Amino acid sequence: MAEPITSNKGYTIPNTGDLVNTWGPVVNANFALLDALQGGTGSLTVSSGTYALSTSAAQNLRILVSGFLAGAVTITISQKPGYFYFHDTTSRNGYPITVTTGSTTGRTQNLPARMGHLFSDGANVYLVTEPNHGEMKPHAAPGLPPPLWMYAYGQEVSRITYADLFAAIGTAWGAGDGSTTFNVPDMRGRAAFGGDSMGGTAAGRITTASLPIGGAFTSVGGHELLQSHSHTDAGHTHTDAGHNHGASDSGHTHSDAGHGHGAGDNGHAHSDAGHQHTQANGIYASSSGQISGGTIFGGAGTPATAVSYANIQTGHASVYVSTGYANIQTGYANISVQTGHASIQTNFANIQSSGGGNAQNMPPALVTNYIIYAGQ
C-alpha cells in the first residue's frame, strides 16, 4: 500500500502498522528533505522564455538562478503554499524575471536584484519584504534602474501593470491618458522639498503643497521664474516735528599777572687807532671842480684837505621793555539754533520691469538619477 505524502513539500507519512522493519529508508528520505529545506540549494539556469521549477529544486532553502538573459524570463512554481528564497545571479541586460504559479487570475511577482524572499498562497506570489510603493530615492549606479524600480521622469505607465503603484500615488503627478495610464513624478532637474501642508497644517515656508509635472516652484518672497513685474510707490512723506542745536558758555577769564622782555649792554666800544686809504696816482680836481687822478683839489685847482686817520668810539647801550599785566574777561555766550518742522511729500512712482527668464540660484549639487519603487 502506498504511503501518503504531505501536500506542500512531499514528505512521506507512513500509515500506522505499515513499513514493518522497512520504515528506515522512508523516514531517512524525510530527514534529507528537512535538511535541504534548512540549507539546501536548488539550481535553475535561464536565458529567455518560461521555466518550471522542479519539485526537488523547490524543496531547498535557496533557489539559485543563473544565466545570461537574452529576453524576459518567467519561472513557474507549483500551486502550493510556501516560501521561496530566489538568489538571482543572472546578467539581466534590462530584462525582467517574473515568478508565477501559472494561475490565470493569480498575482505574479518580478524578482528583485540579488536576493528575493517570496511567498505563494498557491495562486498569488508576493515579496515578503519590500519597500513601500511610491518610495523614491537617489540611485548613483549608471544604466538601467534595478528590478522593481523605475526612473522618475514624469512618464506615463500602465494602471494595470503597475496596479500597486497606482493604488499608492493615484493621479497626483498626472492622470496619463485619463483611463489606462497615470504619471509618476518628474525629478529631472528638481530638488525634493517637504510639502508645506504636510501633517495638515501649513508651515508658510513654500506656497505649494506639491509639485505637479511642469509646474513652477513658488516660494515665499519669490518665484523660480523671474516674470515681468512692477514696483509701485503710492506716495509717502518724511516729517520733522522740529528740533534744536544748542551750545552755552557761562563765562570764563584769561589773565596775565605781568611779564617783561629785556636786553642789557654794560657798554662796549668799537675803536680804530687810525688807518689810511692811499691812491698812488693822486687825485686832482679840474677847474670845473671834478675829481681827477693825482692829488685832491678843490675848486679851480685848489688842493683839498687831506684826512690822516679816523677814531670812532661808542658809548654803552641798555634796552629794557616791560609790560604790565593783562586781565581779559569774557562774558558768557549762549548759542541756540532752532529749526522749524519739515515735511517732504513725494509723488508716487511706478517702475515697470520687463525682466524674464530663469533665475539661476543653485547651490553646489550632486546630480544623480532618482528611482521610484513600482513593485513589478
PDB file of N, CA and C in Angstrom, residues 26 33 82 87 178 190 204 239 319 371:
ATOM      1  N   VAL A  26      12.294   5.284   4.334  1.00  0.00           N
ATOM      2  CA  VAL A  26      11.277   6.330   4.143  1.00  0.00           C
ATOM      3  C   VAL A  26      11.525   7.498   5.087  1.00  0.00           C
ATOM      4  N   LEU A  33      14.981  15.638   3.157  1.00  0.00           N
ATOM      5  CA  LEU A  33      14.197  16.777   2.670  1.00  0.00           C
ATOM      6  C   LEU A  33      14.169  17.914   3.694  1.00  0.00           C
ATOM      7  N   GLY A  82       3.854  28.229   0.150  1.00  0.00           N
ATOM      8  CA  GLY A  82       5.219  28.064   0.650  1.00  0.00           C
ATOM      9  C   GLY A  82       6.065  29.314   0.436  1.00  0.00           C
ATOM     10  N   HIS A  87      17.791  33.423  -5.385  1.00  0.00           N
ATOM     11  CA  HIS A  87      19.070  34.132  -5.439  1.00  0.00           C
ATOM     12  C   HIS A  87      19.417  34.354  -6.911  1.00  0.00           C
ATOM     13  N   GLY A 178      -5.902  59.456 -18.881  1.00  0.00           N
ATOM     14  CA  GLY A 178      -7.199  59.620 -18.240  1.00  0.00           C
ATOM     15  C   GLY A 178      -7.943  58.337 -17.976  1.00  0.00           C
ATOM     16  N   ARG A 190      15.141  68.584 -10.582  1.00  0.00           N
ATOM     17  CA  ARG A 190      14.357  69.037  -9.430  1.00  0.00           C
ATOM     18  C   ARG A 190      15.034  68.638  -8.122  1.00  0.00           C
ATOM     19  N   GLY A 204       3.897  77.696   5.964  1.00  0.00           N
ATOM     20  CA  GLY A 204       4.097  79.017   5.391  1.00  0.00           C
ATOM     21  C   GLY A 204       5.496  79.253   4.872  1.00  0.00           C
ATOM     22  N   THR A 239       8.631 113.633   7.690  1.00  0.00           N
ATOM     23  CA  THR A 239       8.262 114.785   8.518  1.00  0.00           C
ATOM     24  C   THR A 239       9.217 114.930   9.690  1.00  0.00           C
ATOM     25  N   VAL A 319      68.836 148.349  26.758  1.00  0.00           N
ATOM     26  CA  VAL A 319      67.444 148.390  26.279  1.00  0.00           C
ATOM     27  C   VAL A 319      66.599 147.490  27.160  1.00  0.00           C
ATOM     28  N   ILE A 371      14.968  57.116  -8.530  1.00  0.00           N
ATOM     29  CA  ILE A 371      14.147  55.960  -8.868  1.00  0.00           C
ATOM     30  C   ILE A 371      12.957  55.878  -7.926  1.00  0.00           C
TER      31      ILE A 371
END
